[in-house]
Tab-separated table of C-alpha atoms in Angstrom:
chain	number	residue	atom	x	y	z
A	925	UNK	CA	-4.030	11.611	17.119
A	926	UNK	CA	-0.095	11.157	16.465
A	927	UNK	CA	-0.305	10.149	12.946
A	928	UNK	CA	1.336	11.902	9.672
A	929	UNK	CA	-0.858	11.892	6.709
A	930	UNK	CA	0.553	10.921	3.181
A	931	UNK	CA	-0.585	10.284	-0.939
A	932	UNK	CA	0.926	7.843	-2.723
A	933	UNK	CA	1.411	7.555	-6.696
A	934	UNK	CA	-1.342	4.546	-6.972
A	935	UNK	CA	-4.048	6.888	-6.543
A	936	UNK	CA	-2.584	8.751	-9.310
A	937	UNK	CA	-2.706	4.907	-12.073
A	938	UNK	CA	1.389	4.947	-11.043
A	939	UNK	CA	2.183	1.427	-9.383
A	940	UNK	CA	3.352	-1.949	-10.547
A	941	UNK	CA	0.298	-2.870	-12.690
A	942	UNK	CA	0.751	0.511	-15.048
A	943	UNK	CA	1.445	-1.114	-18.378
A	944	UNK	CA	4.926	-0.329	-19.925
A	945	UNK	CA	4.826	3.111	-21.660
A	946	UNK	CA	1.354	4.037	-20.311
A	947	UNK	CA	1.088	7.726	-20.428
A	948	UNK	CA	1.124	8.769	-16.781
A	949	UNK	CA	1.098	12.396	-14.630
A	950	UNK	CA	4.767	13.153	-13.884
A	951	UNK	CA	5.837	12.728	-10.313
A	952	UNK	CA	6.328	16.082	-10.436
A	953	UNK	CA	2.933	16.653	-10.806
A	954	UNK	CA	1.486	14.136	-8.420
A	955	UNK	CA	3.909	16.034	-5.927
A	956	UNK	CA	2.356	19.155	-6.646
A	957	UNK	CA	-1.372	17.910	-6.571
A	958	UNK	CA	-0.522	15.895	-2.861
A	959	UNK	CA	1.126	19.302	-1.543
A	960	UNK	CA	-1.237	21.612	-2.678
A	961	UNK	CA	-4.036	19.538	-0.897
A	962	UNK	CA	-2.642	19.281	2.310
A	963	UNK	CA	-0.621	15.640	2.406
A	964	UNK	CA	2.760	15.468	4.261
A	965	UNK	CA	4.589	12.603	2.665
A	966	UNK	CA	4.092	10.621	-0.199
A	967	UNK	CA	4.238	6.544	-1.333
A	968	UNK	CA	7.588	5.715	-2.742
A	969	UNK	CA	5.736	4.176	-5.875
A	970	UNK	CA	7.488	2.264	-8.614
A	971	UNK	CA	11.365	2.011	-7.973
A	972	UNK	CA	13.058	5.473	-9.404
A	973	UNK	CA	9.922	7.177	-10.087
A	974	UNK	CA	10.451	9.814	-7.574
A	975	UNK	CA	14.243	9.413	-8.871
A	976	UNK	CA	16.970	8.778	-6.525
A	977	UNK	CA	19.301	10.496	-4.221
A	978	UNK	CA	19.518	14.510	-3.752
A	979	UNK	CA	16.652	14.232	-6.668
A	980	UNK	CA	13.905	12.381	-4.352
A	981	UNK	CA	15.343	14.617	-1.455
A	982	UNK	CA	15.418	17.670	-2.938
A	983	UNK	CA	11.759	16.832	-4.948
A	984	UNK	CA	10.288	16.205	-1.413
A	985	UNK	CA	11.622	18.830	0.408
A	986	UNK	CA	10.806	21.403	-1.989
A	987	UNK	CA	7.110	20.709	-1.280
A	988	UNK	CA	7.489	20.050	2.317
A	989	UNK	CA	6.453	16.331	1.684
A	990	UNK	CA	8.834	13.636	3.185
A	991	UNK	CA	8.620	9.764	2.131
A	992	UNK	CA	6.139	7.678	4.083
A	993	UNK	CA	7.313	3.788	2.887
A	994	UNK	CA	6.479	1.989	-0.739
A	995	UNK	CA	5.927	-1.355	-1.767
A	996	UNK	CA	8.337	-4.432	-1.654
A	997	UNK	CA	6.632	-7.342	-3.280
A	998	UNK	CA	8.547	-10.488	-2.690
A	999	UNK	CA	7.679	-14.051	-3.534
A	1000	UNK	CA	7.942	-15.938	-0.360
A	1001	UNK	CA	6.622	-19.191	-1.065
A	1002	UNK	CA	9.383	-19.960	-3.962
A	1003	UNK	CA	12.702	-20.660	-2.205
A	1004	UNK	CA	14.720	-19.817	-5.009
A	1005	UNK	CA	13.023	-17.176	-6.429
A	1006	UNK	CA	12.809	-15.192	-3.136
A	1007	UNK	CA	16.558	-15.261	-3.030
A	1008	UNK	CA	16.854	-13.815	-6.375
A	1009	UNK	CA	14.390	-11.296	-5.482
A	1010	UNK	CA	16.668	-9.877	-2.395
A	1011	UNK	CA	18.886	-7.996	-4.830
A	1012	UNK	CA	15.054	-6.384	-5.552
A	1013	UNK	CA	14.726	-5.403	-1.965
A	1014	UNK	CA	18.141	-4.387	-1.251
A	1015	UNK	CA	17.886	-1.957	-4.510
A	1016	UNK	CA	14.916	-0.663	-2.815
A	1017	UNK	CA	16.157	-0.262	0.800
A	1018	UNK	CA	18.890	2.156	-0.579
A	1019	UNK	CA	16.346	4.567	-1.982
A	1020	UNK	CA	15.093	4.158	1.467
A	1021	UNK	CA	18.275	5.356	2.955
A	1022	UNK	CA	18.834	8.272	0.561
A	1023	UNK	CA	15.490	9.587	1.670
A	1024	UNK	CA	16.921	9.404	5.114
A	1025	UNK	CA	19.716	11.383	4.805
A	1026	UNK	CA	17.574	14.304	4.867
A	1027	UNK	CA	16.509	13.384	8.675
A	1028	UNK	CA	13.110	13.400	8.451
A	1029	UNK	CA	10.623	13.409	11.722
A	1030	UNK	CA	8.955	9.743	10.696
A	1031	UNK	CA	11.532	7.426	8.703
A	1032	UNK	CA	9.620	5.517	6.242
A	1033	UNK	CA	8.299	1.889	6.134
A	1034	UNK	CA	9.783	-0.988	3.850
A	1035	UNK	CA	6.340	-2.421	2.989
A	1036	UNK	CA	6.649	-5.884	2.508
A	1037	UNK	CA	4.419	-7.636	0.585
A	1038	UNK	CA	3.718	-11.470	-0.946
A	1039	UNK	CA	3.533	-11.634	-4.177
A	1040	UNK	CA	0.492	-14.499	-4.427
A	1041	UNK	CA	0.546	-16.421	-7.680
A	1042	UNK	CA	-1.624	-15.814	-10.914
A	1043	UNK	CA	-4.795	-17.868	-9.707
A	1044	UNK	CA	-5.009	-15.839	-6.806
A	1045	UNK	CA	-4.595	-12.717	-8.846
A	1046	UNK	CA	-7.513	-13.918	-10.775
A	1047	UNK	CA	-9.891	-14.912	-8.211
A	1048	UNK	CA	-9.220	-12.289	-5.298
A	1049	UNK	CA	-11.166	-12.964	-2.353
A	1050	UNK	CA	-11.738	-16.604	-2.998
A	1051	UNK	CA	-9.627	-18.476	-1.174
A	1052	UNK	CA	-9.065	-20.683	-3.912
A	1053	UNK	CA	-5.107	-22.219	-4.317
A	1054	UNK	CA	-4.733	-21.677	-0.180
A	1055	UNK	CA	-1.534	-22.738	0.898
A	1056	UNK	CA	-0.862	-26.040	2.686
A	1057	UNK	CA	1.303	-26.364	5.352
A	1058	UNK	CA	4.868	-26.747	3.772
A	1059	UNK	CA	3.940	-23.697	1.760
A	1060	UNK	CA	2.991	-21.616	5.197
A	1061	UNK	CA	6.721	-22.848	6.484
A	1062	UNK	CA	8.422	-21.549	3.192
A	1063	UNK	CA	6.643	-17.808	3.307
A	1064	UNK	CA	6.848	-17.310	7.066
A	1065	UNK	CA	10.856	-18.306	6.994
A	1066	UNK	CA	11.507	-15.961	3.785
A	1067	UNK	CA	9.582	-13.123	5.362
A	1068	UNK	CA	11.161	-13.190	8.579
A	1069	UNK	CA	15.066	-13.006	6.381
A	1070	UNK	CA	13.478	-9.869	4.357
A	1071	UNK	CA	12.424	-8.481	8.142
A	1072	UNK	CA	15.604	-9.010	9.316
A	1073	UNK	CA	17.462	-7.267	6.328
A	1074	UNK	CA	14.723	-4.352	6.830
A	1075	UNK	CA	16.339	-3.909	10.647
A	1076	UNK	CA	19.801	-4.252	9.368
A	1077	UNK	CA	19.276	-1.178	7.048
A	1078	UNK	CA	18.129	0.894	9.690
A	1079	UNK	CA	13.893	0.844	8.922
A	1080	UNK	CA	10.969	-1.021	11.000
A	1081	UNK	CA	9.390	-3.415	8.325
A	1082	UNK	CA	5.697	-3.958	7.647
A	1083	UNK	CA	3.798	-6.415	6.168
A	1084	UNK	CA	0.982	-5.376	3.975
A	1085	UNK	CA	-2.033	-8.075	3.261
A	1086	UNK	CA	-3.226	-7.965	-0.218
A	1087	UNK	CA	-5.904	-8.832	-2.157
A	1088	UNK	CA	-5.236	-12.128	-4.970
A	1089	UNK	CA	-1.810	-13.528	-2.261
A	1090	UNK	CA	-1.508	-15.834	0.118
A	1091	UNK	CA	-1.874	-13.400	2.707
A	1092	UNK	CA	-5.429	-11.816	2.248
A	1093	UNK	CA	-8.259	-13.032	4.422
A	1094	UNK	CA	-8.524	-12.229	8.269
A	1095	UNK	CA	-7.431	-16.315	8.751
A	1096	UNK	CA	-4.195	-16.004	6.761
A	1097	UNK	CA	-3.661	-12.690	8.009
A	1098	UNK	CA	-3.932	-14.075	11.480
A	1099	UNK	CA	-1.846	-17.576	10.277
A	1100	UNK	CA	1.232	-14.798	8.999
A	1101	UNK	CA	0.755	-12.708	12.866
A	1102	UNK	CA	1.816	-15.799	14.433
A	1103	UNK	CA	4.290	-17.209	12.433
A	1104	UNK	CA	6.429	-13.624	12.013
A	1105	UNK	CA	7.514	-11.154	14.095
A	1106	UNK	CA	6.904	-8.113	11.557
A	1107	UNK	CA	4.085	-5.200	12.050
A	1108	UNK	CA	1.231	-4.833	9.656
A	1109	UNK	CA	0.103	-2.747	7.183
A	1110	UNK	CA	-3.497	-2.793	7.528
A	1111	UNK	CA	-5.287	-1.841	4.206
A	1112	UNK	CA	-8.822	-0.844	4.992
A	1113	UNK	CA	-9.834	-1.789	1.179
A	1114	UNK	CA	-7.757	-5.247	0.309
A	1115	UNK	CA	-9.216	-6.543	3.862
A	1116	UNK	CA	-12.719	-5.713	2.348
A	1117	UNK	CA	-12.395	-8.340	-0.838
A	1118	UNK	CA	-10.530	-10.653	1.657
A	1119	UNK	CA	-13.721	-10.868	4.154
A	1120	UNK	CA	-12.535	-8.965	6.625
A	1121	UNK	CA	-13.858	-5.719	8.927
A	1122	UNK	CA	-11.686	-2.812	9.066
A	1123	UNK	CA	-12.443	-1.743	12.729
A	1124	UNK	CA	-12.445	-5.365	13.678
A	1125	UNK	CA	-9.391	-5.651	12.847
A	1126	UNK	CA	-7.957	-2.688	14.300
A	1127	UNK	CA	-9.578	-3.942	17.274
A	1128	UNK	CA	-7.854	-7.459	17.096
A	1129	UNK	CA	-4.247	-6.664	15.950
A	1130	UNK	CA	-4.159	-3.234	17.722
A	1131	UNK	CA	-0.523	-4.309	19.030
A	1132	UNK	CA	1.204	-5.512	15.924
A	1133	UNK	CA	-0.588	-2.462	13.577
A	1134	UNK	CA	2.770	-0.475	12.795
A	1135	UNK	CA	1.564	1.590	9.128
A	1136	UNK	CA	-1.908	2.130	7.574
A	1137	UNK	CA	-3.027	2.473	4.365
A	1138	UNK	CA	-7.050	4.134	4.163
A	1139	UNK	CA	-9.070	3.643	0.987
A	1140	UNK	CA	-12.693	3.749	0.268
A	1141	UNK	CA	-14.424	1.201	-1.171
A	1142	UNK	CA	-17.893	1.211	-3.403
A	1143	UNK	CA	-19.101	-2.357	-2.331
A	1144	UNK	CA	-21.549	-2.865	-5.345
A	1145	UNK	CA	-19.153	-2.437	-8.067
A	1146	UNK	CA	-16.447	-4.460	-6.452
A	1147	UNK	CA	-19.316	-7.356	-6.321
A	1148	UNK	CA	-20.092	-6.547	-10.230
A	1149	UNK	CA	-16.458	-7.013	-10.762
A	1150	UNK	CA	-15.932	-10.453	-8.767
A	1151	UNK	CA	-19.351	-11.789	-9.443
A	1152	UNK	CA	-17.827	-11.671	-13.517
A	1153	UNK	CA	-15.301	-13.438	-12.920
A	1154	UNK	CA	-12.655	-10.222	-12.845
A	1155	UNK	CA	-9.606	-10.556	-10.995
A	1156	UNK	CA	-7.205	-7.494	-9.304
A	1157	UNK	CA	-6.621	-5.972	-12.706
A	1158	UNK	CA	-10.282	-5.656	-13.482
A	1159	UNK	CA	-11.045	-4.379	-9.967
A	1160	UNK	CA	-8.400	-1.346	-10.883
A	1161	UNK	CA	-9.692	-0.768	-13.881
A	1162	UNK	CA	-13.555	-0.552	-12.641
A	1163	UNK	CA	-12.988	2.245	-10.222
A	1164	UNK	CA	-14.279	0.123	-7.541
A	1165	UNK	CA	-11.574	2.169	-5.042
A	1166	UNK	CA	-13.632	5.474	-4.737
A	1167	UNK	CA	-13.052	9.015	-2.581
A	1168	UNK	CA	-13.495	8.902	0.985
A	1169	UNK	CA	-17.888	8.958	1.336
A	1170	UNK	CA	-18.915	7.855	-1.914
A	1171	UNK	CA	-18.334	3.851	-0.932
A	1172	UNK	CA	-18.893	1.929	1.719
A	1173	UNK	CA	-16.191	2.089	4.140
A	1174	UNK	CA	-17.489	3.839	7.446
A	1175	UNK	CA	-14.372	6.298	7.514
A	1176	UNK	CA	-15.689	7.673	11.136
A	1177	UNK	CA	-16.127	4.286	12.304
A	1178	UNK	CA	-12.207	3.288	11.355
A	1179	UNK	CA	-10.431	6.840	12.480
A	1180	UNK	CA	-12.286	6.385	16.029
A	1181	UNK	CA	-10.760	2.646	16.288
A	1182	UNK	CA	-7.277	3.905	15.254
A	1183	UNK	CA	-7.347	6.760	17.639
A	1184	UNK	CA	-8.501	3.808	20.471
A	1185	UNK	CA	-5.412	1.906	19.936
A	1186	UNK	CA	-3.295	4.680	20.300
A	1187	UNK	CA	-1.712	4.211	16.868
A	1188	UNK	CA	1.172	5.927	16.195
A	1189	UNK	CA	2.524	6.278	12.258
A	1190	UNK	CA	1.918	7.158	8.886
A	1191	UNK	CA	-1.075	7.267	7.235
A	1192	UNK	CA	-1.284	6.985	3.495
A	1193	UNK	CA	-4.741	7.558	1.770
A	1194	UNK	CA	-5.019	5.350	-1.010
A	1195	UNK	CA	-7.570	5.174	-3.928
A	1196	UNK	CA	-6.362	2.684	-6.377
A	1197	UNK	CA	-6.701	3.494	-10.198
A	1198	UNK	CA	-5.720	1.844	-12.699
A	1199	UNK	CA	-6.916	4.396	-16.288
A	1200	UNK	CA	-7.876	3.758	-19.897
A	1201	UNK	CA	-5.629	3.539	-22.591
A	1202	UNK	CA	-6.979	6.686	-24.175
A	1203	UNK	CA	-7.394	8.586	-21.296
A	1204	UNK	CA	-7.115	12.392	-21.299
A	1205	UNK	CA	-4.075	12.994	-19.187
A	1206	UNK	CA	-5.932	16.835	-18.524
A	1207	UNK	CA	-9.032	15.849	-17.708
A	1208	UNK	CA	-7.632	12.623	-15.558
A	1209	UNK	CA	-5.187	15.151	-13.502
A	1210	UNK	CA	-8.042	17.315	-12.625
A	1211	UNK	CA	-10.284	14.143	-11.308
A	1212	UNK	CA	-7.082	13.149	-9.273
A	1213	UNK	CA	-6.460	16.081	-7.204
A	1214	UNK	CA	-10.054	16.920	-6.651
A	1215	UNK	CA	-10.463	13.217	-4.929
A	1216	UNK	CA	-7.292	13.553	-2.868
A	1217	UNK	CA	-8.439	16.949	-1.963
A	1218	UNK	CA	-11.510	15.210	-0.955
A	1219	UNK	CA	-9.844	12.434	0.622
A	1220	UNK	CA	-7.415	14.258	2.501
A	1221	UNK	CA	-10.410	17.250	3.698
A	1222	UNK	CA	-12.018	13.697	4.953
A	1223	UNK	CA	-9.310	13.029	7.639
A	1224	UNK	CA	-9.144	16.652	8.966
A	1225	UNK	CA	-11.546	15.964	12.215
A	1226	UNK	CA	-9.198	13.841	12.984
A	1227	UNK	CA	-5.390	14.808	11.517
């Protein structure tokens, strides 16, 4: 199988929902933990968290890790707000860039994503506040600009689905295929809460499948979650993202389909945390890199 295999910060509580001044591991630190257990790139994470220029370079190389994509969350169903937001994306692309100078074997993928609105983000997995058709027109014409700006830099795009946006069950997944030319992201855990079957879909979208992101998913507390009324915040804080085998995501089952279709990219293992307050930074590093060095000893039959 001719895929590279990579960690990303949002297994470590690091992403866009980490409250301002959270105590966090330092991305030194998550570099160290991914290396030591056998990843070969990492996430991009929050914007200048790996830092920037001969920093990120020299902080991946030094490890041996290279940069598989990170997250672009854009709102495409608000005209005017998308078009602020480009000065967002273009920021990001040039990290992108700078992490290209250091010609890497597998350039990294813009991952674009939609940011949904706050009842989505509350009920994830519901359907509820589905767009209509005007609203379809608006996201599918602002994603395709962002797509296009991707190219111009020099990167492929992809489009990750996500839990709580307009672009989260196998329908609207399948609506945003045919309205954009972009490849997917396909996240083995937000396609859970959406409805959907991982190997299904790998099955179904085999040709437009351009970046993957693998997480493991404990079914029963995810339902304990929803069934409370919790929305994406409450599902990050419940630990319903587990290690690869202790959920309910038939890892085998997935990593056979991807091999079928021949895919061809990065990998990056996933296991969404969002900690307590008053965590103990200690104790919480030393839970991290034993499930990533679970996670990533999980893929070995395979890559």
């Amino acid at each position: 199988m001719n895929v590279t295999v990579a960690g990303a910060p949002v297994s470590f509580g690091v992403f866009e929902m980490t409250p301002d001044g959270a105590a966090t591991l330092s991305a030194d630190d998550i570099l160290d933990i991914l290396a030591e257990t056998g990843y070969a790139g990492v996430d991009l994470g929050p914007l200048g968290f790996l830092g920037r220029g001969r920093v990120l370079r020299d902080r991946l190389a030094s490890r041996g890790l290279e940069l598989a994509g990170g997250w672009v969350e854009l709102p495409f169903t608000d005209d005017e707000a998308f078009r602020a937001s480009l000065l967002d994306l273009d920021a990001a692309l040039a990290v992108f860039s700078e992490a290209a100078e250091a010609a890497p074997r597998r350039l990294p993928k813009p991952t674009l994503a939609d940011s949904g609105s706050p009842e989505r983000r509350r009920a994830p997995g519901s359907g509820i506040g589905a767009l209509d058709p005007s609203g379809w027109e608006r996201l599918a014409a602002n994603a395709a600009i962002a797509a296009d700006r991707v190219r111009a830099a020099g990167f492929e795009p992809t489009f990750h689905h996500h839990a709580g946006t307009f672009v989260e069950s196998p329908e609207e997944i399948g609506v945003f295929l045919e309205r954009v030319d972009v490849g997917l992201t396909l996240d083995t855990g937000h396609l859970l809460i959406g409805g959907g079957d991982p190997v299904a879909a790998l099955t179904a979208w085999a040709g437009r499948i351009n970046h993957l992101h693998l997480k493991d998913v404990d079914r029963s507390e995810l339902h304990a979650v929803l069934s409370a009324g919790g929305g994406m915040r409450e599902v990050w804080s419940s630990g319903a993202f587990v290690a690869f085998g202790s959920g309910d995501i038939d890892l085998a089952a997935v990593l056979a389909a991807v091999e079928a279709i021949g895919f061809d990219g990065w990998i990056v293992v996933e296991q969404d945390v969002l900690p307590a307050p008053d965590v103990s930074l200690p104790d919480f590093r030393r839970s991290r890199a034993a499930d990533q060095k679970i996670n990533r000893d999980a893929l070995r039959p395979w890559c």
